[in-house]
Every structure is written in C-alpha cells, then in structure tokens.
Amino acid sequence: MVGADEGGYTVMKRAIWRALSVLPLLFFA
C-alpha cells in the first residue's frame, strides 16, 4: 500500500480533516 498510492491517500486524508475542521464552524457560526 505504501508507494504510488501514498501521495493520493495523503491528499484525501488532508481533505477529510479539512472538511471535519470546517463543518463545525459552519454549524456553530
């Protein structure tokens, strides 16, 4: 699993964490 897919997985995980950090702001704003 480590190799060519590692880059794409990192980007996906980063996008997920970004969404998780932004959604609460939208709900509580």
XYZ file of C-alpha atoms in Angstrom:
29
model
C 0.000 0.000 0.000
C 2.990 2.253 0.515
C 4.217 3.788 -2.721
C 2.374 5.398 -5.603
C -0.915 5.425 -3.671
C 0.632 7.086 -0.622
C 0.504 10.561 -2.193
C -3.145 10.275 -3.189
C -4.074 8.882 0.221
C -2.335 11.782 1.968
C -4.236 14.311 -0.142
C -7.536 12.536 0.527
C -6.890 12.349 4.265
C -5.903 16.022 4.294
C -9.154 16.930 2.511
C -11.156 14.861 5.015
C -9.534 16.546 8.012
C -10.102 19.936 6.395
C -13.802 19.145 5.944
C -14.068 17.895 9.536
C -12.481 21.103 10.818
C -14.662 23.390 8.667
C -18.068 21.751 9.147
C -18.307 22.537 12.900
C -17.563 26.185 12.115
C -20.454 26.253 9.655
C -22.840 24.650 12.152
C -21.872 26.809 15.139
C -21.368 30.049 13.222
